[in-house]
Short mmCIF file of C-alpha atoms in Angstrom, two decimals:
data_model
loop_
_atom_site.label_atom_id
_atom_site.label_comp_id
_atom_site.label_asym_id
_atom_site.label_seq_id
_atom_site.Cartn_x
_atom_site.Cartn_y
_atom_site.Cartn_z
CA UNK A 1 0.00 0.00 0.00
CA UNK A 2 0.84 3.70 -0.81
CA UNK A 3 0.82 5.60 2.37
CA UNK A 4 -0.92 8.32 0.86
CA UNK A 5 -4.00 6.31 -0.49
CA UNK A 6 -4.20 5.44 3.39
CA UNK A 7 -8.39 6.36 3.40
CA UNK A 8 -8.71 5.68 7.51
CA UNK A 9 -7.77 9.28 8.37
CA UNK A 10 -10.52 11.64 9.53
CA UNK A 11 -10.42 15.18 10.76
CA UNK A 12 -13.47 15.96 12.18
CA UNK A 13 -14.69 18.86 14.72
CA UNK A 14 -12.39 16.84 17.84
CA UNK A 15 -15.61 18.10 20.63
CA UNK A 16 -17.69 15.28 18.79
CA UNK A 17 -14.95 12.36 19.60
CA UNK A 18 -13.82 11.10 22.96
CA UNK A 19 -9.96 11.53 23.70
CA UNK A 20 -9.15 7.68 22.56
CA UNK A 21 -11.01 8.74 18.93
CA UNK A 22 -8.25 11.71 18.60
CA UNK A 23 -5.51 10.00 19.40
CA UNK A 24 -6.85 7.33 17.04
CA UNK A 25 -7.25 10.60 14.67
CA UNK A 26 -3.69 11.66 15.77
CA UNK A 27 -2.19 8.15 14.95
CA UNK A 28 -3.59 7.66 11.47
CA UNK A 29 -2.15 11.14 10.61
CA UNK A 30 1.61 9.91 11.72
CA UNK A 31 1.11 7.06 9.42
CA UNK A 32 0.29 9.22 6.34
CA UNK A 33 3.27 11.59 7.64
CA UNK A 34 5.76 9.30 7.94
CA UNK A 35 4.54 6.94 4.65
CA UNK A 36 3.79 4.17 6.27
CA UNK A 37 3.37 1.12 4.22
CA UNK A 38 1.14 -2.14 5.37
CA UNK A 39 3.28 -4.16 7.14
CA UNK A 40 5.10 -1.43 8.97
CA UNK A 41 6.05 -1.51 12.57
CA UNK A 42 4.76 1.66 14.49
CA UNK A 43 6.60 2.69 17.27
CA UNK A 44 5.93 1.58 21.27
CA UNK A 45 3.20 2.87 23.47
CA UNK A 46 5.87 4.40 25.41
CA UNK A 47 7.61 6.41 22.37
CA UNK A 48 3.70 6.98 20.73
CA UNK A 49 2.71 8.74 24.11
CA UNK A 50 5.40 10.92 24.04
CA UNK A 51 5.36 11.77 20.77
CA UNK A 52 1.63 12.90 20.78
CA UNK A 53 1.96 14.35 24.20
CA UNK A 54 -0.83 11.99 25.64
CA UNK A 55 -1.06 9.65 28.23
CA UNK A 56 0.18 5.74 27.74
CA UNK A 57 -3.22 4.69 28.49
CA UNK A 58 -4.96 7.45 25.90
CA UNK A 59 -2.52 6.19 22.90
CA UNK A 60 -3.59 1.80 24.33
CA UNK A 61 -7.04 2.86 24.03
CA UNK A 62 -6.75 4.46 20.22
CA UNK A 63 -4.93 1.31 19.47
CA UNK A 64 -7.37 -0.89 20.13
CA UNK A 65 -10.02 1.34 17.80
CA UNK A 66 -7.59 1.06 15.17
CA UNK A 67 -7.38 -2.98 15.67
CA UNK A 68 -10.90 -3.25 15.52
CA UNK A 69 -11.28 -1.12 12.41
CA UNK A 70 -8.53 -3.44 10.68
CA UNK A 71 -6.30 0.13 10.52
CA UNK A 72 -3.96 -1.91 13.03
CA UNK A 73 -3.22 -5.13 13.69
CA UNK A 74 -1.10 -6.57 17.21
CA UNK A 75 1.71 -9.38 16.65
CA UNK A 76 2.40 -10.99 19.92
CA UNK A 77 5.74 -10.62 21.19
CA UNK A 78 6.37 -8.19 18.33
CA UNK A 79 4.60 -4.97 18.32
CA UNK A 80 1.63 -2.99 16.59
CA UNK A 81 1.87 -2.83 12.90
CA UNK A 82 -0.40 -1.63 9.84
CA UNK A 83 -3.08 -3.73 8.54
CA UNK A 84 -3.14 -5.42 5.39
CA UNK A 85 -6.43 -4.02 3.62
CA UNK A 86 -6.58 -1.46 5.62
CA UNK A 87 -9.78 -0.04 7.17
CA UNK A 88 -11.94 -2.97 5.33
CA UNK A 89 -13.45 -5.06 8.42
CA UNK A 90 -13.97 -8.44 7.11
CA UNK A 91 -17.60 -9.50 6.97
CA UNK A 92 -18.61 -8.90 10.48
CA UNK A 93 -22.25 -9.89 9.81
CA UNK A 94 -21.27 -13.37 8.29
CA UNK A 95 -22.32 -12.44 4.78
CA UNK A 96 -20.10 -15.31 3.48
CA UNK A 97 -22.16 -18.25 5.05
CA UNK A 98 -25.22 -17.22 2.80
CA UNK A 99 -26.15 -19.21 0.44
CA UNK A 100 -26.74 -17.80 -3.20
CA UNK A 101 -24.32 -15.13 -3.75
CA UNK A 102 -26.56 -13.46 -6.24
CA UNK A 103 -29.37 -12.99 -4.48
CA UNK A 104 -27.48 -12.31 -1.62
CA UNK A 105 -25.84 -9.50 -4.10
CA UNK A 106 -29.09 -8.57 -5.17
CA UNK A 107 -30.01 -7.99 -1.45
CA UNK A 108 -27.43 -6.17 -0.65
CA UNK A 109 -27.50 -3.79 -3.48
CA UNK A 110 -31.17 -2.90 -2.39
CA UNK A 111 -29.94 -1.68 0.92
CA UNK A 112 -27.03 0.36 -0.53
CA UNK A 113 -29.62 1.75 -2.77
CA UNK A 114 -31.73 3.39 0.10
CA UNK A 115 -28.64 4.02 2.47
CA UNK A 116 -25.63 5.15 0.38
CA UNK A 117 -27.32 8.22 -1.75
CA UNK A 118 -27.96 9.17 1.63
CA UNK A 119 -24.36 9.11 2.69
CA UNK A 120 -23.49 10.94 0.02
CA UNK A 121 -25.74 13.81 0.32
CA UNK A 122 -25.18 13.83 4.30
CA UNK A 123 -21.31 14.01 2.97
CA UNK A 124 -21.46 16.70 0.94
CA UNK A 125 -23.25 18.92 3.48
CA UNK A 126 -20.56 17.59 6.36
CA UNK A 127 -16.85 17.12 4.14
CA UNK A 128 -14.26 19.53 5.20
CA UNK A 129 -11.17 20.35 2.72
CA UNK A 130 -9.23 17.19 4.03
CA UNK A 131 -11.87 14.99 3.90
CA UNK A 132 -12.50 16.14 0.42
CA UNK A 133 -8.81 15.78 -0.40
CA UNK A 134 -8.26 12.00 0.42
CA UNK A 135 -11.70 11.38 -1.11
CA UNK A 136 -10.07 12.90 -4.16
CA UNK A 137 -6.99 10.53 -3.60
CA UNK A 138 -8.79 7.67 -3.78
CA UNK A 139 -10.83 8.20 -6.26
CA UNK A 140 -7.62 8.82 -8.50
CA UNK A 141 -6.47 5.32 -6.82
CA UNK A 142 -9.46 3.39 -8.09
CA UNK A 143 -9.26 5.34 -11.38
CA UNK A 144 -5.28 4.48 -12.26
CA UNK A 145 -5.90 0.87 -10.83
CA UNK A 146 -8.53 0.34 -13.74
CA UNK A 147 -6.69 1.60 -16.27
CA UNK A 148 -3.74 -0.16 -15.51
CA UNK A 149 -6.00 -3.19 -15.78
CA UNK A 150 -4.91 -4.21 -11.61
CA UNK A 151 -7.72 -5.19 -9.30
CA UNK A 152 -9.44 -2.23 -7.77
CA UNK A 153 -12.03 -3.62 -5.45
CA UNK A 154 -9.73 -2.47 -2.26
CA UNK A 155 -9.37 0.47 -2.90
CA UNK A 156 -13.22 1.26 -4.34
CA UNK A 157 -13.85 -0.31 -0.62
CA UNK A 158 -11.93 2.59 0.80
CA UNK A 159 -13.55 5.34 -1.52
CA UNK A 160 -16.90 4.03 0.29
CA UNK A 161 -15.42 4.12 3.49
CA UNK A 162 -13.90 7.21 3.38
CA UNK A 163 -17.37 8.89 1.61
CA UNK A 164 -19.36 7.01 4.69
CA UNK A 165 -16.54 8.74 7.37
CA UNK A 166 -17.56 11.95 6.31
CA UNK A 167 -20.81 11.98 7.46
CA UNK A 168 -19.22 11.70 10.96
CA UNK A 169 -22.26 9.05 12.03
CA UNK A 170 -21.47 6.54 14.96
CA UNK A 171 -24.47 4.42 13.98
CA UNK A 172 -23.31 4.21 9.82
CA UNK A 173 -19.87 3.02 10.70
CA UNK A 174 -20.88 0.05 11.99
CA UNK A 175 -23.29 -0.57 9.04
CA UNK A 176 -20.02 0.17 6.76
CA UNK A 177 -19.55 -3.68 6.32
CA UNK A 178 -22.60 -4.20 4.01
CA UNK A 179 -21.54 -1.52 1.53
CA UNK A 180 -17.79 -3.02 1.66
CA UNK A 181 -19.13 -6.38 1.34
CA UNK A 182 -21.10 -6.02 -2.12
CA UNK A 183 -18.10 -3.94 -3.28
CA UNK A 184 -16.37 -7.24 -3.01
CA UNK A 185 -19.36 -9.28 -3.63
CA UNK A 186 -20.66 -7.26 -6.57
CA UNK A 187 -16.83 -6.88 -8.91
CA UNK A 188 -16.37 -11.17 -8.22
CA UNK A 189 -19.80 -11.73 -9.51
CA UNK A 190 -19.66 -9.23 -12.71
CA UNK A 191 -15.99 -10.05 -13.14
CA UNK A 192 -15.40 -6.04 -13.02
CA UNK A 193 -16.99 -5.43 -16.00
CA UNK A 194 -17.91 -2.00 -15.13
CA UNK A 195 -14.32 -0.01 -15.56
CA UNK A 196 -15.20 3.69 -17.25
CA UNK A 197 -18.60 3.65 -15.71
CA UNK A 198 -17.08 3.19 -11.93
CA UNK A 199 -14.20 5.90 -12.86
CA UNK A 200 -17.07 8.15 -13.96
CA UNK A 201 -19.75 7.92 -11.41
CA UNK A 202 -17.09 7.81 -8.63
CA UNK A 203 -15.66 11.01 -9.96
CA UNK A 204 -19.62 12.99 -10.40
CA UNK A 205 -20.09 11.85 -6.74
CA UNK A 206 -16.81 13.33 -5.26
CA UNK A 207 -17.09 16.43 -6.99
CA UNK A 208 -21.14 17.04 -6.00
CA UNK A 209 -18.98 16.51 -2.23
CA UNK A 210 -16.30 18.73 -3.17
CA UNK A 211 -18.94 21.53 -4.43
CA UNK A 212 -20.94 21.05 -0.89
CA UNK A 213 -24.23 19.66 -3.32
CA UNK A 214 -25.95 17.26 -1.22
CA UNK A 215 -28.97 17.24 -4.11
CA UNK A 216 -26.08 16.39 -6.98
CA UNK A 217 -24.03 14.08 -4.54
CA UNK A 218 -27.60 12.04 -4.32
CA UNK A 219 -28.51 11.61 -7.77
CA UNK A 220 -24.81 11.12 -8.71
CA UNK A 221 -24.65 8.29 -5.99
CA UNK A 222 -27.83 6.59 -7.08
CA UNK A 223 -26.67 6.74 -10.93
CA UNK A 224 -23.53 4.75 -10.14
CA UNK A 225 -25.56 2.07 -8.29
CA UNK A 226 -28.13 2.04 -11.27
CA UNK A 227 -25.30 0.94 -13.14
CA UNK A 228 -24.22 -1.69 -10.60
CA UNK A 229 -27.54 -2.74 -10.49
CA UNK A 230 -27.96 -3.12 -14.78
CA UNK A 231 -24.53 -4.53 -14.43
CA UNK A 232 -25.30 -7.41 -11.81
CA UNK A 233 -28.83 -8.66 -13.48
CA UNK A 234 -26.47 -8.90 -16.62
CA UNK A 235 -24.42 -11.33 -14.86
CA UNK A 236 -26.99 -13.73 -13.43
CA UNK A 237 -28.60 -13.73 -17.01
#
């Protein structure tokens, strides 16, 4: 992973987090400063507390956010280091033991039909300039991973991630999983067929965020699930 792609960092108004959150906030921002790569070793609790000027059991706390949103994982006997996939929670809701994958697809799509224009209009009323700037960075990721013909799914996770963080709703991030899940779900079954239409829609959605359009950000949102949609009954046919 390029460091800079890294889509887990949020800067939000800090009186709406708890101290653990902005040190979890804090944290993420080292690992885009220093490039981080997955894989990397972050320092210890010891040098992380004094480097952030917070208390040991502050930067423990954060930590264990960042484990649980797969931004971290622990290596016993070895240290903290940065997750591989980072930020996608695998399946919490045990998607993968349903039988019939296109229905199940099918299913899911309907929910991310009624939830994720939503997000995107709640996004574009709520994005401030950073947010807006790594959304742009991974929408460029997704974009030069298509066209270099390299799988993409990871990183179109993270654009819905990132689009879903902006909103800054405790409820929707645990609800994440089922739009990251048909991501993954929905490019296996159509075999990525849609390339320009993903690069297109994904780029009308993050600039009716950038322009603060909640009304464009909507319709732009539900266009590139129409085409997911068109694209998936193609596939079962």
């Amino acid at each position: 992973m390029n460091s800079k792609f890294l889509d887990d960092v949020t800067h939000v108004k800090s009186s709406s987090k708890t101290l653990p959150e902005r040190v979890a906030d804090q944290i993420r921002q080292l690992i885009i400063d220093r490039h981080m790569e997955n894989g990397d070793q972050l320092p210890n609790e010891f040098e992380l507390a004094q480097q952030l000027n917070v208390s040991r059991g502050s930067v423990r706390e954060a930590v264990k956010l960042l484990v649980a949103r797969n931004v971290l994982e622990l290596r016993r006997g070895k240290g903290t280091f940065i997750a591989d996939n980072t930020g996608v929670v695998d399946d919490p809701f045990g998607f993968a033991y349903l039988e019939d994958e296109p229905r199940l697809a099918n299913e899911l799509m309907d929910i991310r039909r009624q939830l994720e224009p939503w997000i995107a209009a709640k996004a574009a009323e709520q994005a401030n300039d950073q947010d807006i700037a790594e959304l742009r960075v991974l929408q460029y990721k997704v974009e030069e991973l298509i066209q270099s013909g390299q799988d993409h799914l990871a990183a179109d996770q993270q654009l819905h991630i990132r689009i879903a963080d902006c909103t800054d709703n405790r409820v929707l991030r645990e609800l994440v999983p089922v739009i990251t899940y048909s991501v993954h779900l929905f490019g296996n079954l159509t075999q990525r067929r849609l390339r320009q239409e993903t690069i297109d829609t994904h780029a009308a959605v993050v600039d009716a965020i950038a322009a603060h359009d909640p009304e464009a950000a909507r319709e732009a949102m539900q266009e590139h699930l129409k085409h997911n949609r068109l694209s998936l009954t193609g596939a079962s046919e």
